[in-house]
Amino acid sequence: MMRSRWWSFGFRSTVMLYFVLLIVLPIAGIYIQSFSDGWGPFWESIADPLAWKAVLLTIRLAVISTLINVLLGTMIGWVLIRYRFPGRRLLNSFVDLPFALPTAVGGLMILLLLGPRSWVGAAAAKLGYDIVYHSPAIVIAMVFVTFPFVIRAVQPLLEEMEPSEEEAAYTMGASKQLTFFKVILPTMLPGIVSGAMLAFSRALAEFGAVVLVAGNIPGKTLIASVYIFGEIESDDPQGAAAVSVLLLTLSFLILWGINIVQTRRQS
């Protein structure tokens, strides 16, 4: 009994120490650094026009990429669960590819496929549209790195859904469209919401894929993560920490919202 208790205590202590050293202390350090000189310098760093524009641009583009992921992710999750076709398993394994690839590789792929030297980029340029080094490239990079979240959140809910619920709706005379919106969509909705929140939070923090394709023009294509990197390069840790606090706080609120959605789903 004593050995079991000591082993349990040591295991829990090790886990808590690991959690504190790798998560709590770095986050606390950012908050301490941002307010180290007081509220005035922190507010000056946040009120800087470039910082404010970078944060607003990041939120706007992250919202756009999240909406795209909600639409595409829901449809792809539905197809992978409800249909059987050649290559389905291979396609299902490709969904997790953005998790396995370094984000810089994703940015390089976008640059090669949609850049000015590619046939897609050249055709878009002839039509008067620019992709790389503009906002569309940033949205594409965000969609790529956050692609799996909605799909993987929707799939388990579709797998757990009882076929009898749909059959009962059809028996009562409901059409396929009405059955989808009244029976199937409410089942998928918690997964869609939680996946969208995770995708939005991840898009806010993306750096590796975006920095290669954004152009990083202040006020136009400079997003928050690249702005933070630039502040560090300019030897301004106060400004970098202040913007980081904004993104961290927003991410905490999103995670809190995800926890509420999952708690309601389980209850």
PDB file of C-alpha atoms in Angstrom:
ATOM      1  CA  MET A   1       0.000   0.000   0.000  1.00  0.00           C
ATOM      2  CA  MET A   2       2.787   2.427   0.907  1.00  0.00           C
ATOM      3  CA  ARG A   3       4.658   1.689  -2.323  1.00  0.00           C
ATOM      4  CA  SER A   4       1.476   2.193  -4.292  1.00  0.00           C
ATOM      5  CA  ARG A   5       0.779   5.511  -2.595  1.00  0.00           C
ATOM      6  CA  TRP A   6       4.335   6.756  -3.060  1.00  0.00           C
ATOM      7  CA  TRP A   7       4.288   5.721  -6.712  1.00  0.00           C
ATOM      8  CA  SER A   8       0.954   7.487  -7.254  1.00  0.00           C
ATOM      9  CA  PHE A   9       2.206  10.617  -5.487  1.00  0.00           C
ATOM     10  CA  GLY A  10       5.434  10.640  -7.496  1.00  0.00           C
ATOM     11  CA  PHE A  11       3.579  10.144 -10.768  1.00  0.00           C
ATOM     12  CA  ARG A  12       1.139  12.978 -10.080  1.00  0.00           C
ATOM     13  CA  SER A  13       3.941  15.252  -8.912  1.00  0.00           C
ATOM     14  CA  THR A  14       5.947  14.569 -12.069  1.00  0.00           C
ATOM     15  CA  VAL A  15       2.950  15.322 -14.290  1.00  0.00           C
ATOM     16  CA  MET A  16       2.173  18.544 -12.427  1.00  0.00           C
ATOM     17  CA  LEU A  17       5.820  19.633 -12.546  1.00  0.00           C
ATOM     18  CA  TYR A  18       5.912  18.957 -16.276  1.00  0.00           C
ATOM     19  CA  PHE A  19       2.699  20.973 -16.736  1.00  0.00           C
ATOM     20  CA  VAL A  20       4.010  23.891 -14.662  1.00  0.00           C
ATOM     21  CA  LEU A  21       7.435  24.052 -16.333  1.00  0.00           C
ATOM     22  CA  LEU A  22       6.254  23.770 -19.941  1.00  0.00           C
ATOM     23  CA  ILE A  23       2.907  25.590 -19.859  1.00  0.00           C
ATOM     24  CA  VAL A  24       2.220  27.642 -16.736  1.00  0.00           C
ATOM     25  CA  LEU A  25       5.623  29.323 -16.332  1.00  0.00           C
ATOM     26  CA  PRO A  26       6.036  30.405 -19.995  1.00  0.00           C
ATOM     27  CA  ILE A  27       2.506  31.833 -20.071  1.00  0.00           C
ATOM     28  CA  ALA A  28       3.016  33.583 -16.737  1.00  0.00           C
ATOM     29  CA  GLY A  29       6.328  34.944 -18.024  1.00  0.00           C
ATOM     30  CA  ILE A  30       4.618  36.571 -21.000  1.00  0.00           C
ATOM     31  CA  TYR A  31       2.031  38.267 -18.788  1.00  0.00           C
ATOM     32  CA  ILE A  32       4.714  39.419 -16.337  1.00  0.00           C
ATOM     33  CA  GLN A  33       6.882  40.762 -19.167  1.00  0.00           C
ATOM     34  CA  SER A  34       4.010  42.650 -20.753  1.00  0.00           C
ATOM     35  CA  PHE A  35       3.123  44.434 -17.499  1.00  0.00           C
ATOM     36  CA  SER A  36       6.697  44.739 -16.161  1.00  0.00           C
ATOM     37  CA  ASP A  37       6.847  48.470 -16.904  1.00  0.00           C
ATOM     38  CA  GLY A  38       3.296  49.179 -15.792  1.00  0.00           C
ATOM     39  CA  TRP A  39      -0.046  49.681 -17.449  1.00  0.00           C
ATOM     40  CA  GLY A  40       1.042  52.761 -19.434  1.00  0.00           C
ATOM     41  CA  PRO A  41       3.740  51.125 -21.605  1.00  0.00           C
ATOM     42  CA  PHE A  42       1.507  48.088 -22.099  1.00  0.00           C
ATOM     43  CA  TRP A  43      -1.326  50.263 -23.388  1.00  0.00           C
ATOM     44  CA  GLU A  44       1.078  52.212 -25.609  1.00  0.00           C
ATOM     45  CA  SER A  45       2.279  48.956 -27.166  1.00  0.00           C
ATOM     46  CA  ILE A  46      -1.295  47.783 -27.762  1.00  0.00           C
ATOM     47  CA  ALA A  47      -2.421  51.177 -29.068  1.00  0.00           C
ATOM     48  CA  ASP A  48       0.376  51.273 -31.630  1.00  0.00           C
ATOM     49  CA  PRO A  49      -1.380  51.532 -35.040  1.00  0.00           C
ATOM     50  CA  LEU A  50       0.720  48.769 -36.585  1.00  0.00           C
ATOM     51  CA  ALA A  51       0.046  46.402 -33.680  1.00  0.00           C
ATOM     52  CA  TRP A  52      -3.673  47.133 -33.686  1.00  0.00           C
ATOM     53  CA  LYS A  53      -3.948  46.682 -37.457  1.00  0.00           C
ATOM     54  CA  ALA A  54      -1.977  43.419 -37.262  1.00  0.00           C
ATOM     55  CA  VAL A  55      -4.300  42.010 -34.597  1.00  0.00           C
ATOM     56  CA  LEU A  56      -7.484  43.089 -36.408  1.00  0.00           C
ATOM     57  CA  LEU A  57      -6.204  41.703 -39.719  1.00  0.00           C
ATOM     58  CA  THR A  58      -5.340  38.403 -38.034  1.00  0.00           C
ATOM     59  CA  ILE A  59      -8.807  38.101 -36.492  1.00  0.00           C
ATOM     60  CA  ARG A  60     -10.547  38.974 -39.758  1.00  0.00           C
ATOM     61  CA  LEU A  61      -8.571  36.477 -41.840  1.00  0.00           C
ATOM     62  CA  ALA A  62      -8.866  33.809 -39.138  1.00  0.00           C
ATOM     63  CA  VAL A  63     -12.656  34.223 -39.183  1.00  0.00           C
ATOM     64  CA  ILE A  64     -12.702  33.825 -42.977  1.00  0.00           C
ATOM     65  CA  SER A  65     -10.530  30.696 -42.851  1.00  0.00           C
ATOM     66  CA  THR A  66     -12.682  29.259 -40.055  1.00  0.00           C
ATOM     67  CA  LEU A  67     -15.885  29.745 -42.060  1.00  0.00           C
ATOM     68  CA  ILE A  68     -14.274  28.000 -45.033  1.00  0.00           C
ATOM     69  CA  ASN A  69     -13.162  25.147 -42.795  1.00  0.00           C
ATOM     70  CA  VAL A  70     -16.628  24.812 -41.264  1.00  0.00           C
ATOM     71  CA  LEU A  71     -18.196  24.437 -44.706  1.00  0.00           C
ATOM     72  CA  LEU A  72     -15.567  22.165 -46.240  1.00  0.00           C
ATOM     73  CA  GLY A  73     -14.824  20.236 -43.044  1.00  0.00           C
ATOM     74  CA  THR A  74     -18.470  19.393 -42.441  1.00  0.00           C
ATOM     75  CA  MET A  75     -18.941  18.171 -46.010  1.00  0.00           C
ATOM     76  CA  ILE A  76     -15.722  16.149 -46.029  1.00  0.00           C
ATOM     77  CA  GLY A  77     -16.495  14.597 -42.631  1.00  0.00           C
ATOM     78  CA  TRP A  78     -19.964  13.653 -43.898  1.00  0.00           C
ATOM     79  CA  VAL A  79     -18.595  12.055 -47.081  1.00  0.00           C
ATOM     80  CA  LEU A  80     -15.878  10.092 -45.259  1.00  0.00           C
ATOM     81  CA  ILE A  81     -18.394   8.597 -42.806  1.00  0.00           C
ATOM     82  CA  ARG A  82     -21.513   8.116 -44.938  1.00  0.00           C
ATOM     83  CA  TYR A  83     -20.035   6.959 -48.249  1.00  0.00           C
ATOM     84  CA  ARG A  84     -17.819   4.063 -49.344  1.00  0.00           C
ATOM     85  CA  PHE A  85     -15.612   4.605 -52.397  1.00  0.00           C
ATOM     86  CA  PRO A  86     -12.144   3.618 -53.657  1.00  0.00           C
ATOM     87  CA  GLY A  87      -9.416   5.599 -51.914  1.00  0.00           C
ATOM     88  CA  ARG A  88     -11.581   6.594 -48.940  1.00  0.00           C
ATOM     89  CA  ARG A  89      -9.066   5.308 -46.384  1.00  0.00           C
ATOM     90  CA  LEU A  90      -6.226   7.081 -48.157  1.00  0.00           C
ATOM     91  CA  LEU A  91      -8.191  10.328 -48.237  1.00  0.00           C
ATOM     92  CA  ASN A  92      -9.053   9.911 -44.567  1.00  0.00           C
ATOM     93  CA  SER A  93      -5.363   9.521 -43.710  1.00  0.00           C
ATOM     94  CA  PHE A  94      -4.497  12.648 -45.732  1.00  0.00           C
ATOM     95  CA  VAL A  95      -6.779  14.714 -43.487  1.00  0.00           C
ATOM     96  CA  ASP A  96      -4.135  14.661 -40.739  1.00  0.00           C
ATOM     97  CA  LEU A  97      -1.313  15.658 -43.093  1.00  0.00           C
ATOM     98  CA  PRO A  98      -1.202  19.305 -41.895  1.00  0.00           C
ATOM     99  CA  PHE A  99      -0.514  17.992 -38.387  1.00  0.00           C
ATOM    100  CA  ALA A 100       2.448  15.936 -39.618  1.00  0.00           C
ATOM    101  CA  LEU A 101       4.049  18.489 -41.929  1.00  0.00           C
ATOM    102  CA  PRO A 102       6.097  21.425 -40.643  1.00  0.00           C
ATOM    103  CA  THR A 103       4.063  24.554 -41.260  1.00  0.00           C
ATOM    104  CA  ALA A 104       6.947  26.091 -43.216  1.00  0.00           C
ATOM    105  CA  VAL A 105       6.636  23.212 -45.691  1.00  0.00           C
ATOM    106  CA  GLY A 106       2.957  24.048 -46.084  1.00  0.00           C
ATOM    107  CA  GLY A 107       3.846  27.658 -46.816  1.00  0.00           C
ATOM    108  CA  LEU A 108       6.436  26.550 -49.364  1.00  0.00           C
ATOM    109  CA  MET A 109       3.877  24.334 -51.119  1.00  0.00           C
ATOM    110  CA  ILE A 110       1.453  27.269 -51.371  1.00  0.00           C
ATOM    111  CA  LEU A 111       4.259  29.467 -52.692  1.00  0.00           C
ATOM    112  CA  LEU A 112       5.200  26.921 -55.375  1.00  0.00           C
ATOM    113  CA  LEU A 113       1.624  26.133 -56.395  1.00  0.00           C
ATOM    114  CA  LEU A 114       0.167  29.648 -56.363  1.00  0.00           C
ATOM    115  CA  GLY A 115       3.220  31.881 -56.714  1.00  0.00           C
ATOM    116  CA  PRO A 116       3.890  34.199 -59.676  1.00  0.00           C
ATOM    117  CA  ARG A 117       5.926  31.498 -61.473  1.00  0.00           C
ATOM    118  CA  SER A 118       3.193  28.857 -61.222  1.00  0.00           C
ATOM    119  CA  TRP A 119       0.545  28.502 -63.926  1.00  0.00           C
ATOM    120  CA  VAL A 120      -2.213  29.262 -61.386  1.00  0.00           C
ATOM    121  CA  GLY A 121      -0.472  32.430 -60.201  1.00  0.00           C
ATOM    122  CA  ALA A 122       0.279  33.517 -63.765  1.00  0.00           C
ATOM    123  CA  ALA A 123      -3.329  32.970 -64.842  1.00  0.00           C
ATOM    124  CA  ALA A 124      -4.608  34.924 -61.829  1.00  0.00           C
ATOM    125  CA  ALA A 125      -2.180  37.756 -62.578  1.00  0.00           C
ATOM    126  CA  LYS A 126      -3.500  38.005 -66.146  1.00  0.00           C
ATOM    127  CA  LEU A 127      -7.005  38.402 -64.730  1.00  0.00           C
ATOM    128  CA  GLY A 128      -5.788  41.139 -62.401  1.00  0.00           C
ATOM    129  CA  TYR A 129      -5.709  39.079 -59.193  1.00  0.00           C
ATOM    130  CA  ASP A 130      -2.725  38.491 -56.958  1.00  0.00           C
ATOM    131  CA  ILE A 131      -2.681  35.521 -54.594  1.00  0.00           C
ATOM    132  CA  VAL A 132       0.726  35.165 -53.002  1.00  0.00           C
ATOM    133  CA  TYR A 133       1.931  38.081 -50.839  1.00  0.00           C
ATOM    134  CA  HIS A 134      -1.671  39.191 -50.392  1.00  0.00           C
ATOM    135  CA  SER A 135      -4.577  38.319 -48.096  1.00  0.00           C
ATOM    136  CA  PRO A 136      -5.819  35.317 -50.154  1.00  0.00           C
ATOM    137  CA  ALA A 137      -2.512  33.522 -49.599  1.00  0.00           C
ATOM    138  CA  ILE A 138      -2.780  34.096 -45.845  1.00  0.00           C
ATOM    139  CA  VAL A 139      -6.307  32.660 -45.791  1.00  0.00           C
ATOM    140  CA  ILE A 140      -5.178  29.625 -47.801  1.00  0.00           C
ATOM    141  CA  ALA A 141      -2.278  29.044 -45.390  1.00  0.00           C
ATOM    142  CA  MET A 142      -4.621  29.294 -42.396  1.00  0.00           C
ATOM    143  CA  VAL A 143      -7.110  26.920 -44.005  1.00  0.00           C
ATOM    144  CA  PHE A 144      -4.328  24.417 -44.686  1.00  0.00           C
ATOM    145  CA  VAL A 145      -2.949  24.287 -41.143  1.00  0.00           C
ATOM    146  CA  THR A 146      -6.420  24.173 -39.522  1.00  0.00           C
ATOM    147  CA  PHE A 147      -7.993  21.816 -42.053  1.00  0.00           C
ATOM    148  CA  PRO A 148      -8.347  18.698 -39.814  1.00  0.00           C
ATOM    149  CA  PHE A 149     -10.058  20.266 -36.794  1.00  0.00           C
ATOM    150  CA  VAL A 150     -13.676  20.416 -37.978  1.00  0.00           C
ATOM    151  CA  ILE A 151     -13.436  17.086 -39.823  1.00  0.00           C
ATOM    152  CA  ARG A 152     -12.077  15.207 -36.814  1.00  0.00           C
ATOM    153  CA  ALA A 153     -14.634  16.828 -34.514  1.00  0.00           C
ATOM    154  CA  VAL A 154     -17.602  15.929 -36.742  1.00  0.00           C
ATOM    155  CA  GLN A 155     -16.665  12.353 -37.627  1.00  0.00           C
ATOM    156  CA  PRO A 156     -17.125  10.768 -34.154  1.00  0.00           C
ATOM    157  CA  LEU A 157     -20.568  12.340 -33.794  1.00  0.00           C
ATOM    158  CA  LEU A 158     -21.695  10.914 -37.129  1.00  0.00           C
ATOM    159  CA  GLU A 159     -20.319   7.500 -36.211  1.00  0.00           C
ATOM    160  CA  GLU A 160     -22.180   7.508 -32.889  1.00  0.00           C
ATOM    161  CA  MET A 161     -25.463   8.626 -34.395  1.00  0.00           C
ATOM    162  CA  GLU A 162     -28.165   5.956 -34.342  1.00  0.00           C
ATOM    163  CA  PRO A 163     -29.571   5.128 -37.823  1.00  0.00           C
ATOM    164  CA  SER A 164     -32.973   4.645 -36.200  1.00  0.00           C
ATOM    165  CA  GLU A 165     -33.275   8.418 -35.696  1.00  0.00           C
ATOM    166  CA  GLU A 166     -33.085   9.071 -39.427  1.00  0.00           C
ATOM    167  CA  GLU A 167     -35.318   6.120 -40.198  1.00  0.00           C
ATOM    168  CA  ALA A 168     -37.955   7.431 -37.787  1.00  0.00           C
ATOM    169  CA  ALA A 169     -37.871  10.829 -39.510  1.00  0.00           C
ATOM    170  CA  TYR A 170     -38.277   9.240 -42.942  1.00  0.00           C
ATOM    171  CA  THR A 171     -41.104   7.037 -41.618  1.00  0.00           C
ATOM    172  CA  MET A 172     -42.941  10.126 -40.431  1.00  0.00           C
ATOM    173  CA  GLY A 173     -42.749  11.576 -43.937  1.00  0.00           C
ATOM    174  CA  ALA A 174     -39.837  13.996 -43.542  1.00  0.00           C
ATOM    175  CA  SER A 175     -37.792  14.785 -46.640  1.00  0.00           C
ATOM    176  CA  LYS A 176     -34.012  14.335 -46.810  1.00  0.00           C
ATOM    177  CA  GLN A 177     -33.469  18.073 -46.404  1.00  0.00           C
ATOM    178  CA  LEU A 178     -35.791  18.319 -43.399  1.00  0.00           C
ATOM    179  CA  THR A 179     -34.204  15.235 -41.809  1.00  0.00           C
ATOM    180  CA  PHE A 180     -30.762  16.726 -42.243  1.00  0.00           C
ATOM    181  CA  PHE A 181     -31.634  20.066 -40.640  1.00  0.00           C
ATOM    182  CA  LYS A 182     -33.846  18.652 -37.874  1.00  0.00           C
ATOM    183  CA  VAL A 183     -32.045  15.403 -36.975  1.00  0.00           C
ATOM    184  CA  ILE A 184     -28.525  15.193 -38.393  1.00  0.00           C
ATOM    185  CA  LEU A 185     -27.310  18.801 -38.138  1.00  0.00           C
ATOM    186  CA  PRO A 186     -28.186  19.166 -34.399  1.00  0.00           C
ATOM    187  CA  THR A 187     -26.112  16.018 -33.782  1.00  0.00           C
ATOM    188  CA  MET A 188     -23.119  17.428 -35.663  1.00  0.00           C
ATOM    189  CA  LEU A 189     -23.453  20.976 -34.317  1.00  0.00           C
ATOM    190  CA  PRO A 190     -21.382  20.553 -31.105  1.00  0.00           C
ATOM    191  CA  GLY A 191     -18.535  19.080 -33.152  1.00  0.00           C
ATOM    192  CA  ILE A 192     -18.806  21.837 -35.735  1.00  0.00           C
ATOM    193  CA  VAL A 193     -18.695  24.534 -33.053  1.00  0.00           C
ATOM    194  CA  SER A 194     -15.797  23.030 -31.086  1.00  0.00           C
ATOM    195  CA  GLY A 195     -13.842  22.289 -34.287  1.00  0.00           C
ATOM    196  CA  ALA A 196     -14.431  25.828 -35.531  1.00  0.00           C
ATOM    197  CA  MET A 197     -13.197  27.287 -32.246  1.00  0.00           C
ATOM    198  CA  LEU A 198     -10.044  25.179 -32.362  1.00  0.00           C
ATOM    199  CA  ALA A 199      -9.463  26.120 -35.997  1.00  0.00           C
ATOM    200  CA  PHE A 200      -9.917  29.820 -35.220  1.00  0.00           C
ATOM    201  CA  SER A 201      -7.565  29.655 -32.237  1.00  0.00           C
ATOM    202  CA  ARG A 202      -4.944  27.823 -34.293  1.00  0.00           C
ATOM    203  CA  ALA A 203      -5.251  30.286 -37.178  1.00  0.00           C
ATOM    204  CA  LEU A 204      -4.628  33.208 -34.821  1.00  0.00           C
ATOM    205  CA  ALA A 205      -1.247  31.803 -33.867  1.00  0.00           C
ATOM    206  CA  GLU A 206      -0.043  30.577 -37.265  1.00  0.00           C
ATOM    207  CA  PHE A 207       3.427  31.770 -38.248  1.00  0.00           C
ATOM    208  CA  GLY A 208       5.443  29.255 -40.277  1.00  0.00           C
ATOM    209  CA  ALA A 209       3.119  28.896 -43.258  1.00  0.00           C
ATOM    210  CA  VAL A 210       2.042  32.543 -43.298  1.00  0.00           C
ATOM    211  CA  VAL A 211       5.432  34.229 -43.113  1.00  0.00           C
ATOM    212  CA  LEU A 212       6.449  32.734 -46.485  1.00  0.00           C
ATOM    213  CA  VAL A 213       3.374  33.853 -48.420  1.00  0.00           C
ATOM    214  CA  ALA A 214       2.098  36.992 -46.678  1.00  0.00           C
ATOM    215  CA  GLY A 215       4.433  39.690 -47.924  1.00  0.00           C
ATOM    216  CA  ASN A 216       4.387  41.190 -44.405  1.00  0.00           C
ATOM    217  CA  ILE A 217       3.353  44.671 -45.506  1.00  0.00           C
ATOM    218  CA  PRO A 218       2.456  46.746 -42.401  1.00  0.00           C
ATOM    219  CA  GLY A 219      -1.259  47.475 -42.266  1.00  0.00           C
ATOM    220  CA  LYS A 220      -2.052  45.200 -45.233  1.00  0.00           C
ATOM    221  CA  THR A 221      -0.566  41.712 -44.895  1.00  0.00           C
ATOM    222  CA  LEU A 222       1.307  41.896 -41.592  1.00  0.00           C
ATOM    223  CA  ILE A 223      -0.459  39.558 -39.150  1.00  0.00           C
ATOM    224  CA  ALA A 224       0.010  39.395 -35.387  1.00  0.00           C
ATOM    225  CA  SER A 225       2.422  36.446 -35.172  1.00  0.00           C
ATOM    226  CA  VAL A 226       4.757  37.975 -37.756  1.00  0.00           C
ATOM    227  CA  TYR A 227       4.458  41.331 -35.992  1.00  0.00           C
ATOM    228  CA  ILE A 228       5.545  39.669 -32.733  1.00  0.00           C
ATOM    229  CA  PHE A 229       8.537  38.144 -34.504  1.00  0.00           C
ATOM    230  CA  GLY A 230       9.451  41.538 -35.920  1.00  0.00           C
ATOM    231  CA  GLU A 231       9.265  43.167 -32.497  1.00  0.00           C
ATOM    232  CA  ILE A 232      11.653  40.563 -31.094  1.00  0.00           C
ATOM    233  CA  GLU A 233      14.020  41.147 -34.008  1.00  0.00           C
ATOM    234  CA  SER A 234      13.809  44.894 -33.290  1.00  0.00           C
ATOM    235  CA  ASP A 235      14.741  44.300 -29.631  1.00  0.00           C
ATOM    236  CA  ASP A 236      11.312  45.337 -28.326  1.00  0.00           C
ATOM    237  CA  PRO A 237      10.176  42.456 -26.080  1.00  0.00           C
ATOM    238  CA  GLN A 238       7.615  44.738 -24.393  1.00  0.00           C
ATOM    239  CA  GLY A 239       5.727  45.279 -27.643  1.00  0.00           C
ATOM    240  CA  ALA A 240       5.949  41.596 -28.560  1.00  0.00           C
ATOM    241  CA  ALA A 241       4.699  40.523 -25.127  1.00  0.00           C
ATOM    242  CA  ALA A 242       1.781  42.972 -25.216  1.00  0.00           C
ATOM    243  CA  VAL A 243       0.437  41.609 -28.519  1.00  0.00           C
ATOM    244  CA  SER A 244       1.110  38.067 -27.293  1.00  0.00           C
ATOM    245  CA  VAL A 245      -1.052  38.745 -24.238  1.00  0.00           C
ATOM    246  CA  LEU A 246      -3.928  39.771 -26.494  1.00  0.00           C
ATOM    247  CA  LEU A 247      -3.681  36.560 -28.503  1.00  0.00           C
ATOM    248  CA  LEU A 248      -3.245  34.438 -25.371  1.00  0.00           C
ATOM    249  CA  THR A 249      -6.275  35.948 -23.687  1.00  0.00           C
ATOM    250  CA  LEU A 250      -8.383  35.424 -26.789  1.00  0.00           C
ATOM    251  CA  SER A 251      -7.203  31.803 -27.016  1.00  0.00           C
ATOM    252  CA  PHE A 252      -8.092  31.240 -23.354  1.00  0.00           C
ATOM    253  CA  LEU A 253     -11.597  32.535 -23.982  1.00  0.00           C
ATOM    254  CA  ILE A 254     -11.953  30.239 -26.985  1.00  0.00           C
ATOM    255  CA  LEU A 255     -10.783  27.203 -24.996  1.00  0.00           C
ATOM    256  CA  TRP A 256     -13.218  28.115 -22.243  1.00  0.00           C
ATOM    257  CA  GLY A 257     -15.997  28.223 -24.825  1.00  0.00           C
ATOM    258  CA  ILE A 258     -14.949  24.807 -26.181  1.00  0.00           C
ATOM    259  CA  ASN A 259     -15.073  23.384 -22.666  1.00  0.00           C
ATOM    260  CA  ILE A 260     -18.618  24.718 -22.215  1.00  0.00           C
ATOM    261  CA  VAL A 261     -19.727  23.178 -25.537  1.00  0.00           C
ATOM    262  CA  GLN A 262     -18.231  19.786 -24.668  1.00  0.00           C
ATOM    263  CA  THR A 263     -19.743  19.851 -21.171  1.00  0.00           C
ATOM    264  CA  ARG A 264     -23.200  20.556 -22.558  1.00  0.00           C
ATOM    265  CA  ARG A 265     -22.794  17.796 -25.148  1.00  0.00           C
ATOM    266  CA  GLN A 266     -21.840  15.242 -22.481  1.00  0.00           C
ATOM    267  CA  SER A 267     -24.741  16.275 -20.231  1.00  0.00           C
TER     268      SER A 267
END
